[in-house]
Coordinates of C-alpha atoms and ligand atoms in Angstrom, one line a residue:
M1293 CA 30.9 -18.6 -5.5
K1294 CA 28.7 -18.3 -2.4
K1295 CA 26.0 -20.4 -0.9
L1296 CA 23.2 -18.4 0.8
D1297 CA 19.9 -19.5 2.4
L1298 CA 17.7 -16.7 1.2
H1299 CA 14.6 -17.3 3.4
V1300 CA 15.0 -17.5 7.2
H1301 CA 12.8 -16.4 10.1
T1302 CA 13.9 -15.7 13.7
R1303 CA 12.0 -15.5 16.9
R1304 CA 13.1 -12.0 17.4
Y1305 CA 10.5 -10.7 15.0
S1306 CA 8.5 -13.7 13.7
D1307 CA 6.1 -15.0 16.4
C1308 CA 5.9 -18.3 14.6
A1309 CA 9.7 -18.9 14.6
F1310 CA 11.9 -20.4 17.3
I1311 CA 15.4 -19.5 16.0
K1312 CA 17.4 -17.4 18.4
P1313 CA 19.5 -14.9 16.4
E1314 CA 22.7 -16.1 18.0
D1315 CA 21.9 -19.7 17.0
L1316 CA 21.3 -18.6 13.5
I1317 CA 24.9 -17.8 12.9
T1318 CA 26.3 -21.0 14.5
R1319 CA 23.8 -23.2 12.6
A1320 CA 24.5 -21.6 9.2
I1321 CA 28.2 -22.1 9.6
E1322 CA 27.7 -25.7 10.6
E1323 CA 25.6 -26.2 7.5
G1324 CA 28.5 -24.9 5.3
L1325 CA 26.6 -21.8 4.2
D1326 CA 28.4 -18.6 3.3
G1327 CA 25.5 -16.5 4.3
L1328 CA 21.8 -16.2 4.9
A1329 CA 19.0 -13.7 4.6
I1330 CA 16.6 -12.8 7.4
T1331 CA 13.1 -12.5 6.0
E1332 CA 10.7 -11.8 8.8
H1333 CA 7.0 -11.6 8.1
G1334 CA 5.9 -8.0 7.3
M1335 CA 9.0 -6.3 8.6
R1336 CA 12.7 -5.6 8.1
W1337 CA 15.0 -5.6 11.1
P1338 CA 15.8 -2.1 12.2
E1339 CA 19.2 -1.2 10.7
R1340 CA 21.0 -0.6 13.9
E1341 CA 20.0 -3.9 15.4
F1342 CA 20.6 -5.7 12.2
N1343 CA 24.1 -4.2 11.8
A1344 CA 25.0 -5.5 15.3
L1345 CA 24.1 -9.0 14.4
R1346 CA 25.7 -8.7 11.0
S1347 CA 29.0 -7.7 12.7
Q1348 CA 28.8 -10.8 14.8
A1349 CA 28.2 -13.0 11.8
E1350 CA 31.0 -11.3 9.7
A1351 CA 33.5 -11.9 12.5
R1352 CA 32.8 -15.6 12.0
G1353 CA 32.9 -15.3 8.2
L1354 CA 29.2 -15.4 7.5
L1355 CA 27.3 -12.9 5.4
L1356 CA 24.0 -11.7 6.7
I1357 CA 21.4 -10.0 4.5
N1358 CA 18.4 -8.0 5.7
G1359 CA 15.2 -8.7 3.9
Q1360 CA 11.5 -9.2 4.5
E1361 CA 8.6 -11.5 3.5
I1362 CA 5.4 -9.7 2.5
Y1363 CA 1.9 -11.2 2.3
T1364 CA -0.3 -9.7 -0.4
T1365 CA -4.0 -9.7 -1.0
D1366 CA -6.3 -8.6 -3.9
E1367 CA -9.0 -6.0 -3.4
L1368 CA -11.4 -8.6 -2.0
G1369 CA -8.9 -9.7 0.6
R1370 CA -8.0 -12.9 -1.0
M1371 CA -4.4 -14.1 -0.8
E1372 CA -2.1 -13.2 -3.7
G1373 CA 1.0 -14.9 -2.5
E1374 CA 4.0 -14.0 -0.4
F1375 CA 7.1 -12.3 -1.6
L1376 CA 10.7 -11.9 -0.4
V1377 CA 11.9 -8.4 -0.7
F1378 CA 15.5 -7.1 -0.8
G1379 CA 16.8 -3.6 -1.2
F1380 CA 13.8 -1.8 0.3
T1381 CA 15.1 -0.1 3.4
R1382 CA 11.8 0.3 5.4
S1383 CA 9.4 -2.3 6.7
L1384 CA 6.5 -2.9 4.3
T1385 CA 3.9 -3.0 7.0
G1386 CA 0.7 -2.2 5.0
T1387 CA -1.5 -4.5 3.0
Y1388 CA -0.5 -4.6 -0.7
K1389 CA -1.8 -6.1 -3.9
A1390 CA 1.0 -8.1 -5.4
V1391 CA 1.4 -5.8 -8.4
D1392 CA 1.6 -2.8 -6.2
L1393 CA 4.2 -4.3 -3.9
I1394 CA 6.4 -5.2 -6.8
D1395 CA 6.0 -1.7 -8.2
I1396 CA 6.9 0.0 -4.9
V1397 CA 10.0 -2.1 -4.4
H1398 CA 11.2 -1.6 -8.0
R1399 CA 10.8 2.1 -7.7
E1400 CA 13.4 2.1 -4.9
G1401 CA 15.7 -0.2 -6.7
G1402 CA 14.9 -3.4 -4.8
V1403 CA 14.1 -6.9 -6.0
V1404 CA 11.1 -9.1 -5.4
I1405 CA 11.2 -12.9 -5.3
A1406 CA 7.9 -14.9 -5.3
A1407 CA 8.1 -17.1 -2.2
H1408 CA 7.0 -20.7 -2.5
P1409 CA 4.5 -20.0 -5.4
Y1410 CA 3.3 -23.6 -5.5
K1411 CA 3.3 -24.6 -1.9
L1412 CA 0.0 -26.2 -1.1
S1413 CA -2.1 -24.6 1.6
R1414 CA -2.6 -26.7 4.6
N1415 CA -6.4 -26.2 4.9
G1416 CA -7.1 -29.4 3.0
K1417 CA -8.3 -27.6 -0.2
M1418 CA -6.3 -27.7 -3.4
H1419 CA -5.1 -24.2 -3.5
Y1420 CA -1.7 -22.6 -3.0
Y1421 CA -0.2 -20.8 -0.1
G1422 CA 1.7 -18.8 -2.7
V1423 CA 1.0 -16.8 -5.9
G1424 CA 0.4 -19.9 -8.1
D1425 CA -0.3 -19.5 -11.8
R1426 CA -0.7 -15.7 -11.5
L1427 CA 3.1 -15.7 -11.2
E1428 CA 3.3 -15.5 -15.0
Y1429 CA 1.8 -12.0 -15.0
L1430 CA 3.8 -10.5 -12.2
K1431 CA 7.1 -8.7 -12.8
V1432 CA 9.0 -10.5 -10.1
D1433 CA 12.8 -10.6 -10.4
A1434 CA 13.2 -14.2 -9.4
V1435 CA 11.1 -17.1 -8.0
E1436 CA 11.7 -19.5 -5.2
L1437 CA 12.3 -22.8 -6.9
F1438 CA 13.7 -24.8 -4.0
H1439 CA 11.6 -24.6 -0.8
P1440 CA 10.9 -27.5 1.6
D1441 CA 7.2 -27.4 0.8
Q1442 CA 7.6 -27.6 -3.0
N1443 CA 8.0 -31.1 -4.4
E1444 CA 9.2 -32.0 -7.9
R1445 CA 5.8 -31.4 -9.3
A1446 CA 5.7 -27.9 -7.9
R1447 CA 9.2 -27.2 -9.0
S1448 CA 8.4 -28.2 -12.6
K1449 CA 5.6 -25.6 -12.6
V1450 CA 8.0 -23.0 -11.2
Q1451 CA 10.6 -23.9 -13.9
R1452 CA 8.0 -23.4 -16.6
V1453 CA 7.4 -19.8 -15.5
M1454 CA 11.2 -19.2 -15.1
K1455 CA 11.7 -20.2 -18.7
K1456 CA 8.8 -18.2 -20.0
R1457 CA 9.8 -15.1 -18.1
G1458 CA 13.5 -15.6 -18.3
I1459 CA 14.0 -15.2 -14.5
P1460 CA 16.2 -17.2 -12.2
G1461 CA 15.1 -19.6 -9.4
T1462 CA 16.3 -19.3 -5.8
G1463 CA 16.4 -21.7 -2.9
G1464 CA 15.5 -20.9 0.7
S1465 CA 14.7 -23.1 3.7
D1466 CA 11.9 -20.9 5.1
A1467 CA 13.5 -22.1 8.4
H1468 CA 11.5 -21.4 11.6
V1469 CA 13.6 -23.9 13.6
A1470 CA 17.4 -23.9 13.6
S1471 CA 17.8 -27.5 12.2
A1472 CA 16.0 -26.4 9.0
I1473 CA 18.5 -23.7 8.1
G1474 CA 20.2 -24.6 4.8
A1475 CA 17.7 -27.3 3.7
C1476 CA 17.4 -25.3 0.5
F1477 CA 19.8 -22.5 -0.6
T1478 CA 20.9 -20.3 -3.5
I1479 CA 24.2 -20.5 -5.2
F1480 CA 25.7 -17.2 -6.3
E1481 CA 28.3 -17.4 -9.0
S1482 CA 30.0 -14.3 -7.8
D1483 CA 31.6 -13.6 -4.4
I1484 CA 28.9 -11.2 -3.1
N1485 CA 29.4 -9.3 0.1
T1486 CA 26.6 -6.8 0.3
E1487 CA 22.8 -6.5 -0.2
E1488 CA 23.5 -4.3 -3.3
E1489 CA 25.7 -7.0 -4.8
L1490 CA 23.0 -9.6 -4.0
I1491 CA 20.4 -7.5 -5.8
E1492 CA 22.7 -7.1 -8.8
E1493 CA 23.4 -10.8 -9.1
I1494 CA 19.7 -11.7 -8.8
R1495 CA 18.8 -9.2 -11.6
A1496 CA 21.6 -10.6 -13.7
G1497 CA 20.4 -14.1 -13.2
R1498 CA 23.8 -15.3 -12.0
I1499 CA 22.2 -17.5 -9.3
R1500 CA 20.5 -20.9 -9.0
G1501 CA 18.5 -22.6 -6.3
T1502 CA 19.2 -26.1 -4.9
H1503 CA 18.8 -28.2 -1.8
R1504 CA 21.2 -30.2 0.4
P1505 CA 21.7 -33.8 -0.8
A1506 CA 19.7 -35.3 2.1
E1507 CA 16.5 -33.5 0.9
E1508 CA 16.6 -35.5 -2.3
K1509 CA 14.8 -38.5 -0.8
K1510 CA 11.6 -36.6 0.1
Ligands
ZN1329 ZN1 5.9 -17.7 3.3
ZN1330 ZN1 8.8 -17.5 5.2

């Protein structure tokens, strides 16, 4: 069994984040996590740089996974949600429709997780900063069930789609500051050690999302 926070940003490549890569490791260990995934906006860490950080983490018993978070739009430029991508070895820097993104990643053997599908947008209007109900029609491999901006109501909507589609739910903190790391995380039944194994376990559905006990009060 392994506990991984599958959704973390660092200030190295996400302008909106304040987490220094070196603090990332310390904080994750303090939180009792076995690993975490770096998912910067619109890019994957260059392999060499990532491997250096991963070695540091592994020396302290922490698994680091290289991923990315991709923003999608329809042909009119309207948001179609954000997606966490694993197993795609280049940065997905272009603009993609959600269906196309999923297709591109699947063709290379990767997996796509719908990020915070029912997170409410902060512009005061009642729409989602996520894929929302269109989730049902997208061939994502998993969906982020536990996210700090998804309350119980949002989670019950996610669970409905999980059931309908037969896909698992993940947990990720979407941390932009170190203290947020581990607020939500994913439990892997198997003792995974690589990105390939992570992908395999997500596809097999041998995972489940949750949050740390303190988050229950919210
Ligand atoms: Zn996001
Ligand atoms: Zn994010």
